[in-house]
mmCIF file of C-alpha atoms and ligand atoms in Angstrom:
data_model
loop_
_atom_site.group_PDB
_atom_site.id
_atom_site.type_symbol
_atom_site.label_atom_id
_atom_site.label_comp_id
_atom_site.label_asym_id
_atom_site.label_seq_id
_atom_site.Cartn_x
_atom_site.Cartn_y
_atom_site.Cartn_z
ATOM 1 C CA MET A 1 9.665 9.514 -7.193
ATOM 2 C CA LEU A 2 7.996 10.198 -3.855
ATOM 3 C CA LYS A 3 9.708 12.823 -1.731
ATOM 4 C CA ILE A 4 8.827 13.385 1.910
ATOM 5 C CA GLU A 5 10.353 16.387 3.665
ATOM 6 C CA ASN A 6 10.431 17.092 7.395
ATOM 7 C CA LEU A 7 7.072 15.480 8.031
ATOM 8 C CA THR A 8 5.815 15.756 11.600
ATOM 9 C CA HIS A 9 2.500 14.581 12.987
ATOM 10 C CA VAL A 10 1.325 15.291 16.507
ATOM 11 C CA TYR A 11 -2.078 13.804 17.449
ATOM 12 C CA PRO A 12 -4.477 15.974 19.489
ATOM 13 C CA ASN A 13 -3.569 14.026 22.645
ATOM 14 C CA GLY A 14 0.072 15.075 22.202
ATOM 15 C CA THR A 15 1.461 11.833 20.745
ATOM 16 C CA ARG A 16 4.263 12.716 18.310
ATOM 17 C CA ALA A 17 3.693 9.865 15.831
ATOM 18 C CA LEU A 18 6.002 11.313 13.142
ATOM 19 C CA ASP A 19 9.012 13.396 14.071
ATOM 20 C CA ASN A 20 10.718 15.231 11.189
ATOM 21 C CA VAL A 21 10.567 12.352 8.694
ATOM 22 C CA SER A 22 12.387 12.843 5.376
ATOM 23 C CA LEU A 23 12.510 10.106 2.712
ATOM 24 C CA GLU A 24 13.054 9.704 -1.025
ATOM 25 C CA VAL A 25 11.308 6.729 -2.556
ATOM 26 C CA PRO A 26 12.134 5.815 -6.181
ATOM 27 C CA ALA A 27 10.181 3.403 -8.425
ATOM 28 C CA GLY A 28 10.231 -0.195 -7.259
ATOM 29 C CA MET A 29 9.393 -1.800 -3.953
ATOM 30 C CA PHE A 30 10.351 0.167 -0.851
ATOM 31 C CA GLY A 31 10.078 -1.382 2.604
ATOM 32 C CA LEU A 32 9.088 0.577 5.703
ATOM 33 C CA LEU A 33 10.116 -1.597 8.634
ATOM 34 C CA GLY A 34 9.347 -0.826 12.249
ATOM 35 C CA PRO A 35 7.789 -2.159 15.452
ATOM 36 C CA ASN A 36 4.177 -1.569 16.477
ATOM 37 C CA GLY A 37 3.581 2.054 17.353
ATOM 38 C CA ALA A 38 6.563 3.260 15.262
ATOM 39 C CA GLY A 39 4.414 5.537 13.108
ATOM 40 C CA LYS A 40 4.052 3.383 9.976
ATOM 41 C CA SER A 41 0.258 3.664 9.634
ATOM 42 C CA THR A 42 0.356 7.369 10.390
ATOM 43 C CA LEU A 43 2.923 7.860 7.609
ATOM 44 C CA MET A 44 0.970 5.677 5.162
ATOM 45 C CA ARG A 45 -2.351 7.411 5.886
ATOM 46 C CA THR A 46 -0.681 10.800 5.546
ATOM 47 C CA ILE A 47 0.824 9.946 2.151
ATOM 48 C CA ALA A 48 -2.573 8.550 1.103
ATOM 49 C CA THR A 49 -4.127 11.972 1.950
ATOM 50 C CA LEU A 50 -6.397 10.494 4.635
ATOM 51 C CA GLN A 51 -4.706 12.559 7.321
ATOM 52 C CA VAL A 52 -3.220 16.073 7.242
ATOM 53 C CA PRO A 53 0.177 16.304 8.940
ATOM 54 C CA THR A 54 1.115 18.934 11.501
ATOM 55 C CA SER A 55 3.955 20.150 9.270
ATOM 56 C CA GLY A 56 6.169 19.112 6.382
ATOM 57 C CA ALA A 57 5.870 18.526 2.647
ATOM 58 C CA ILE A 58 5.120 15.571 0.354
ATOM 59 C CA ARG A 59 5.778 15.559 -3.380
ATOM 60 C CA PHE A 60 4.957 12.793 -5.835
ATOM 61 C CA ASP A 61 6.465 13.483 -9.266
ATOM 62 C CA GLU A 62 4.923 16.837 -10.213
ATOM 63 C CA ILE A 63 2.206 16.727 -7.524
ATOM 64 C CA ASP A 64 2.381 18.793 -4.327
ATOM 65 C CA VAL A 65 0.393 16.251 -2.311
ATOM 66 C CA LEU A 66 -0.787 18.452 0.560
ATOM 67 C CA ALA A 67 -1.855 21.239 -1.813
ATOM 68 C CA GLN A 68 -3.360 18.925 -4.475
ATOM 69 C CA PRO A 69 -4.742 15.852 -2.685
ATOM 70 C CA ASP A 70 -7.244 15.124 -5.471
ATOM 71 C CA ALA A 71 -4.444 14.916 -8.033
ATOM 72 C CA LEU A 72 -2.666 12.345 -5.879
ATOM 73 C CA ARG A 73 -5.854 10.339 -5.285
ATOM 74 C CA ARG A 74 -6.279 9.920 -9.042
ATOM 75 C CA THR A 75 -2.946 8.124 -9.262
ATOM 76 C CA LEU A 76 -2.940 6.351 -5.890
ATOM 77 C CA GLY A 77 -3.634 2.729 -5.019
ATOM 78 C CA TYR A 78 -4.065 1.945 -1.315
ATOM 79 C CA LEU A 79 -4.389 -1.283 0.614
ATOM 80 C CA PRO A 80 -5.052 -0.214 4.211
ATOM 81 C CA GLN A 81 -4.146 -2.226 7.254
ATOM 82 C CA ASP A 82 -7.054 -4.493 8.223
ATOM 83 C CA PHE A 83 -8.692 -4.123 4.811
ATOM 84 C CA GLY A 84 -11.989 -5.345 6.110
ATOM 85 C CA VAL A 85 -14.627 -5.367 3.415
ATOM 86 C CA TYR A 86 -15.539 -8.964 2.773
ATOM 87 C CA PRO A 87 -18.910 -8.688 1.108
ATOM 88 C CA ARG A 88 -21.143 -11.477 -0.096
ATOM 89 C CA VAL A 89 -20.728 -10.280 -3.650
ATOM 90 C CA SER A 90 -18.361 -11.963 -6.073
ATOM 91 C CA ALA A 91 -14.822 -10.754 -6.682
ATOM 92 C CA TYR A 92 -15.818 -9.963 -10.266
ATOM 93 C CA ASP A 93 -18.869 -7.876 -9.336
ATOM 94 C CA MET A 94 -16.993 -6.007 -6.622
ATOM 95 C CA LEU A 95 -14.049 -5.097 -8.863
ATOM 96 C CA ASN A 96 -16.411 -4.149 -11.673
ATOM 97 C CA HIS A 97 -18.325 -1.876 -9.300
ATOM 98 C CA LEU A 98 -15.123 -0.259 -8.023
ATOM 99 C CA ALA A 99 -13.976 0.253 -11.621
ATOM 100 C CA VAL A 100 -17.207 2.161 -12.338
ATOM 101 C CA LEU A 101 -16.483 4.397 -9.332
ATOM 102 C CA LYS A 102 -12.926 4.922 -10.604
ATOM 103 C CA GLY A 103 -14.344 6.326 -13.831
ATOM 104 C CA TYR A 104 -14.279 3.386 -16.253
ATOM 105 C CA SER A 105 -17.505 4.317 -18.008
ATOM 106 C CA ASP A 106 -16.939 2.330 -21.199
ATOM 107 C CA GLY A 107 -18.215 -1.209 -20.548
ATOM 108 C CA ARG A 108 -15.801 -2.927 -22.873
ATOM 109 C CA GLU A 109 -12.728 -1.133 -21.510
ATOM 110 C CA ARG A 110 -13.915 -1.846 -17.972
ATOM 111 C CA LYS A 111 -14.324 -5.552 -18.641
ATOM 112 C CA GLU A 112 -10.827 -5.736 -20.116
ATOM 113 C CA ALA A 113 -9.351 -3.972 -17.088
ATOM 114 C CA VAL A 114 -11.239 -6.130 -14.565
ATOM 115 C CA ASP A 115 -10.380 -9.373 -16.390
ATOM 116 C CA ALA A 116 -6.709 -8.398 -16.546
ATOM 117 C CA LEU A 117 -6.593 -7.588 -12.816
ATOM 118 C CA LEU A 118 -8.258 -10.839 -11.821
ATOM 119 C CA ASN A 119 -5.685 -12.731 -13.861
ATOM 120 C CA GLN A 120 -2.814 -10.681 -12.489
ATOM 121 C CA VAL A 121 -3.666 -11.547 -8.865
ATOM 122 C CA ASN A 122 -4.529 -15.179 -9.592
ATOM 123 C CA LEU A 123 -8.211 -14.903 -8.743
ATOM 124 C CA TRP A 124 -9.610 -15.590 -12.207
ATOM 125 C CA ALA A 125 -10.694 -19.123 -11.302
ATOM 126 C CA VAL A 126 -12.692 -17.887 -8.271
ATOM 127 C CA ARG A 127 -13.956 -14.620 -9.785
ATOM 128 C CA ASN A 128 -17.604 -15.639 -9.375
ATOM 129 C CA LYS A 129 -17.272 -16.672 -5.737
ATOM 130 C CA ALA A 130 -18.145 -14.383 -2.817
ATOM 131 C CA ILE A 131 -15.174 -12.527 -1.284
ATOM 132 C CA ALA A 132 -16.629 -13.337 2.168
ATOM 133 C CA GLY A 133 -15.585 -16.974 1.629
ATOM 134 C CA PHE A 134 -11.994 -16.203 0.587
ATOM 135 C CA SER A 135 -8.921 -17.237 2.606
ATOM 136 C CA GLY A 136 -6.642 -14.562 4.086
ATOM 137 C CA GLY A 137 -4.244 -14.800 1.155
ATOM 138 C CA MET A 138 -7.056 -14.532 -1.383
ATOM 139 C CA ARG A 139 -8.471 -11.485 0.412
ATOM 140 C CA GLN A 140 -5.104 -9.737 0.328
ATOM 141 C CA ARG A 141 -4.712 -10.547 -3.366
ATOM 142 C CA PHE A 142 -8.178 -9.085 -3.908
ATOM 143 C CA GLY A 143 -6.961 -6.084 -1.906
ATOM 144 C CA ILE A 144 -4.116 -5.616 -4.389
ATOM 145 C CA ALA A 145 -6.493 -5.937 -7.349
ATOM 146 C CA GLN A 146 -8.778 -3.209 -5.961
ATOM 147 C CA ALA A 147 -5.751 -0.995 -5.282
ATOM 148 C CA LEU A 148 -4.526 -1.401 -8.866
ATOM 149 C CA ILE A 149 -7.762 -0.316 -10.580
ATOM 150 C CA GLY A 150 -7.035 2.715 -12.722
ATOM 151 C CA GLN A 151 -3.305 1.969 -13.079
ATOM 152 C CA PRO A 152 -1.937 3.984 -10.141
ATOM 153 C CA ARG A 153 1.685 5.156 -10.202
ATOM 154 C CA LEU A 154 1.888 5.065 -6.396
ATOM 155 C CA LEU A 155 0.821 2.017 -4.394
ATOM 156 C CA ILE A 156 0.661 2.044 -0.590
ATOM 157 C CA VAL A 157 0.369 -1.282 1.179
ATOM 158 C CA ASP A 158 0.097 -1.166 4.978
ATOM 159 C CA GLU A 159 1.054 -4.315 6.941
ATOM 160 C CA PRO A 160 -0.394 -6.629 4.285
ATOM 161 C CA THR A 161 1.042 -9.869 5.677
ATOM 162 C CA ALA A 162 -0.507 -9.600 9.147
ATOM 163 C CA GLY A 163 -2.579 -12.741 9.521
ATOM 164 C CA LEU A 164 -0.985 -14.612 6.607
ATOM 165 C CA ASP A 165 1.124 -17.722 7.154
ATOM 166 C CA PRO A 166 4.738 -17.605 5.877
ATOM 167 C CA GLU A 167 3.936 -19.340 2.598
ATOM 168 C CA GLU A 168 0.935 -17.101 1.873
ATOM 169 C CA SER A 169 3.073 -14.088 2.782
ATOM 170 C CA ASN A 170 5.771 -15.135 0.331
ATOM 171 C CA ARG A 171 3.341 -15.643 -2.489
ATOM 172 C CA PHE A 172 1.687 -12.314 -1.750
ATOM 173 C CA LEU A 173 4.993 -10.410 -1.660
ATOM 174 C CA ASN A 174 6.184 -12.022 -4.887
ATOM 175 C CA LEU A 175 2.979 -10.910 -6.538
ATOM 176 C CA LEU A 176 3.469 -7.415 -5.193
ATOM 177 C CA SER A 177 7.017 -7.235 -6.540
ATOM 178 C CA GLU A 178 5.733 -8.237 -9.990
ATOM 179 C CA VAL A 179 3.253 -5.364 -10.108
ATOM 180 C CA ALA A 180 5.861 -3.002 -8.619
ATOM 181 C CA GLU A 181 8.292 -2.927 -11.498
ATOM 182 C CA ASP A 182 7.452 0.474 -12.938
ATOM 183 C CA ILE A 183 5.617 2.179 -10.091
ATOM 184 C CA VAL A 184 6.435 3.364 -6.585
ATOM 185 C CA VAL A 185 5.333 0.806 -3.993
ATOM 186 C CA ILE A 186 5.662 1.343 -0.245
ATOM 187 C CA LEU A 187 5.201 -1.747 1.882
ATOM 188 C CA SER A 188 5.004 -1.308 5.645
ATOM 189 C CA THR A 189 5.665 -4.206 7.956
ATOM 190 C CA HIS A 190 7.023 -5.155 11.357
ATOM 191 C CA ILE A 191 8.377 -8.453 9.978
ATOM 192 C CA VAL A 192 12.032 -8.364 8.861
ATOM 193 C CA GLN A 193 11.561 -11.326 6.492
ATOM 194 C CA ASP A 194 8.917 -9.391 4.554
ATOM 195 C CA ILE A 195 11.395 -6.877 3.223
ATOM 196 C CA SER A 196 14.620 -8.852 2.997
ATOM 197 C CA ASN A 197 14.324 -10.373 -0.473
ATOM 198 C CA LEU A 198 12.097 -8.194 -2.549
ATOM 199 C CA CYS A 199 12.598 -4.585 -1.536
ATOM 200 C CA GLN A 200 15.411 -2.753 -3.299
ATOM 201 C CA ARG A 201 15.490 -0.227 -0.475
ATOM 202 C CA THR A 202 14.181 -0.055 3.064
ATOM 203 C CA ALA A 203 13.772 2.523 5.785
ATOM 204 C CA ILE A 204 13.676 1.599 9.433
ATOM 205 C CA ILE A 205 11.295 3.686 11.533
ATOM 206 C CA ALA A 206 11.095 3.772 15.324
ATOM 207 C CA GLY A 207 9.428 6.256 17.635
ATOM 208 C CA GLY A 208 8.296 8.346 14.668
ATOM 209 C CA ARG A 209 11.840 8.816 13.358
ATOM 210 C CA ILE A 210 13.633 7.307 10.377
ATOM 211 C CA VAL A 211 16.666 5.684 11.939
ATOM 212 C CA GLN A 212 18.248 4.113 8.824
ATOM 213 C CA VAL A 213 17.748 3.910 5.059
ATOM 214 C CA GLY A 214 19.522 1.544 2.700
ATOM 215 C CA ALA A 215 19.582 -1.831 0.964
ATOM 216 C CA PRO A 216 17.769 -4.369 3.186
ATOM 217 C CA GLN A 217 20.799 -6.695 3.389
ATOM 218 C CA ASP A 218 22.991 -3.910 4.782
ATOM 219 C CA LEU A 219 20.420 -2.770 7.336
ATOM 220 C CA ILE A 220 19.589 -6.236 8.578
ATOM 221 C CA ARG A 221 23.285 -7.093 8.964
ATOM 222 C CA ASP A 222 23.625 -4.060 11.234
ATOM 223 C CA MET A 223 20.618 -4.941 13.394
HETATM 224 P P1 ADP B 301 2.375 1.718 13.553
HETATM 225 O O1 ADP B 301 1.544 1.713 12.336
HETATM 226 O O2 ADP B 301 3.862 1.690 13.276
HETATM 227 O O3 ADP B 301 1.979 0.674 14.533
HETATM 228 P P2 ADP B 301 0.919 4.131 14.240
HETATM 229 O O4 ADP B 301 1.163 5.135 13.183
HETATM 230 O O5 ADP B 301 -0.366 3.373 14.225
HETATM 231 O O6 ADP B 301 2.187 3.137 14.279
HETATM 232 O O7 ADP B 301 1.044 4.841 15.653
HETATM 233 C C1 ADP B 301 2.142 5.684 15.998
HETATM 234 C C2 ADP B 301 1.893 6.259 17.372
HETATM 235 O O8 ADP B 301 0.781 7.149 17.299
HETATM 236 C C3 ADP B 301 1.512 5.227 18.421
HETATM 237 O O9 ADP B 301 2.049 5.681 19.648
HETATM 238 C C4 ADP B 301 0.002 5.251 18.431
HETATM 239 O O10 ADP B 301 -0.524 4.840 19.664
HETATM 240 C C5 ADP B 301 -0.262 6.719 18.170
HETATM 241 N N1 ADP B 301 -1.541 6.952 17.483
HETATM 242 C C6 ADP B 301 -1.982 6.400 16.345
HETATM 243 N N2 ADP B 301 -3.177 6.873 16.004
HETATM 244 C C7 ADP B 301 -3.500 7.773 16.970
HETATM 245 C C8 ADP B 301 -4.623 8.614 17.183
HETATM 246 N N3 ADP B 301 -5.653 8.638 16.339
HETATM 247 N N4 ADP B 301 -4.605 9.405 18.271
HETATM 248 C C9 ADP B 301 -3.571 9.400 19.126
HETATM 249 N N5 ADP B 301 -2.486 8.629 18.976
HETATM 250 C C10 ADP B 301 -2.450 7.825 17.905
HETATM 251 P P1 ADP B 302 -1.556 0.146 14.345
HETATM 252 O O1 ADP B 302 -1.774 -1.336 14.310
HETATM 253 O O2 ADP B 302 -1.308 0.784 13.039
HETATM 254 O O3 ADP B 302 -0.606 0.580 15.411
HETATM 255 P P2 ADP B 302 -3.592 0.541 16.195
HETATM 256 O O4 ADP B 302 -4.156 -0.826 16.295
HETATM 257 O O5 ADP B 302 -2.624 1.068 17.187
HETATM 258 O O6 ADP B 302 -2.956 0.723 14.746
HETATM 259 O O7 ADP B 302 -4.773 1.593 16.078
HETATM 260 C C1 ADP B 302 -6.001 1.274 15.487
HETATM 261 C C2 ADP B 302 -6.795 2.566 15.390
HETATM 262 O O8 ADP B 302 -6.816 3.259 16.629
HETATM 263 C C3 ADP B 302 -6.203 3.518 14.378
HETATM 264 O O9 ADP B 302 -7.248 4.167 13.699
HETATM 265 C C4 ADP B 302 -5.417 4.498 15.190
HETATM 266 O O10 ADP B 302 -5.392 5.776 14.577
HETATM 267 C C5 ADP B 302 -6.211 4.545 16.489
HETATM 268 N N1 ADP B 302 -5.316 4.741 17.638
HETATM 269 C C6 ADP B 302 -4.158 4.114 17.897
HETATM 270 N N2 ADP B 302 -3.598 4.560 19.031
HETATM 271 C C7 ADP B 302 -4.432 5.502 19.502
HETATM 272 C C8 ADP B 302 -4.404 6.366 20.646
HETATM 273 N N3 ADP B 302 -3.410 6.336 21.524
HETATM 274 N N4 ADP B 302 -5.435 7.208 20.816
HETATM 275 C C9 ADP B 302 -6.434 7.251 19.939
HETATM 276 N N5 ADP B 302 -6.525 6.482 18.845
HETATM 277 C C10 ADP B 302 -5.529 5.615 18.618
#
């Protein structure tokens, strides 16, 4: 369970990007829906410990996130908005390299983990091809694989369907919901369709404030 309490973020230029945000996010897929500029990326980066908020508290299970950012990082998977590393190395080599950085020192264990991830995101057949040549959908599926290295219990996915066509988006979100069964997944998006089917719960954010939380069907009916 992720618990956010009275989180406020004011940028140095005075922009109040988050204004007293409180949220409880249980295991499963949670949608964060809001227009551009609503504060989604600020919230995601703050939870991912890339930004320190002006005030408030974040807890993930037993971890006090602001006091113990390293503890959170060990159990966090993150797919940032505009995930932009498309190197000329193969998907296999890149994942293998990232797994080394994540602490998989045993070669055999690492190979098992990397093979399993490539299968999970449907990139096994193209594992030896350069990521630079992948389609948008393939890149985002690679993005999920890299986020899942080390079996995180919290997965943050920021606007992952930007640039995907509706069919690619659907396939990507279905994949995400499969990996989301036992862990906490937060998916941010400005597209209503992204959250309607697969998220058990959704929050609507606007102007840095949470305006509604509930089952997607109920929220969308009210909109
Ligand atoms: P979203 O992800 O929903 O589009 P953001 O979190 O990116 O929203 O932005 C929320 C608000 O904060 C916007 O008004 C944006 O212009 C502003 N903002 C974002 N980053 C910065 C920054 N580094 N400095 C100042 N203002 C920022
Ligand atoms: P988003 O798509 O999440 O709203 P943007 O495209 O607005 O993000 O912002 C891209 C980058 O520029 C981010 O790193 C964000 O922090 C920064 N940024 C956004 N708005 C501002 C702002 N008003 N002043 C300074 N930096 C900003």
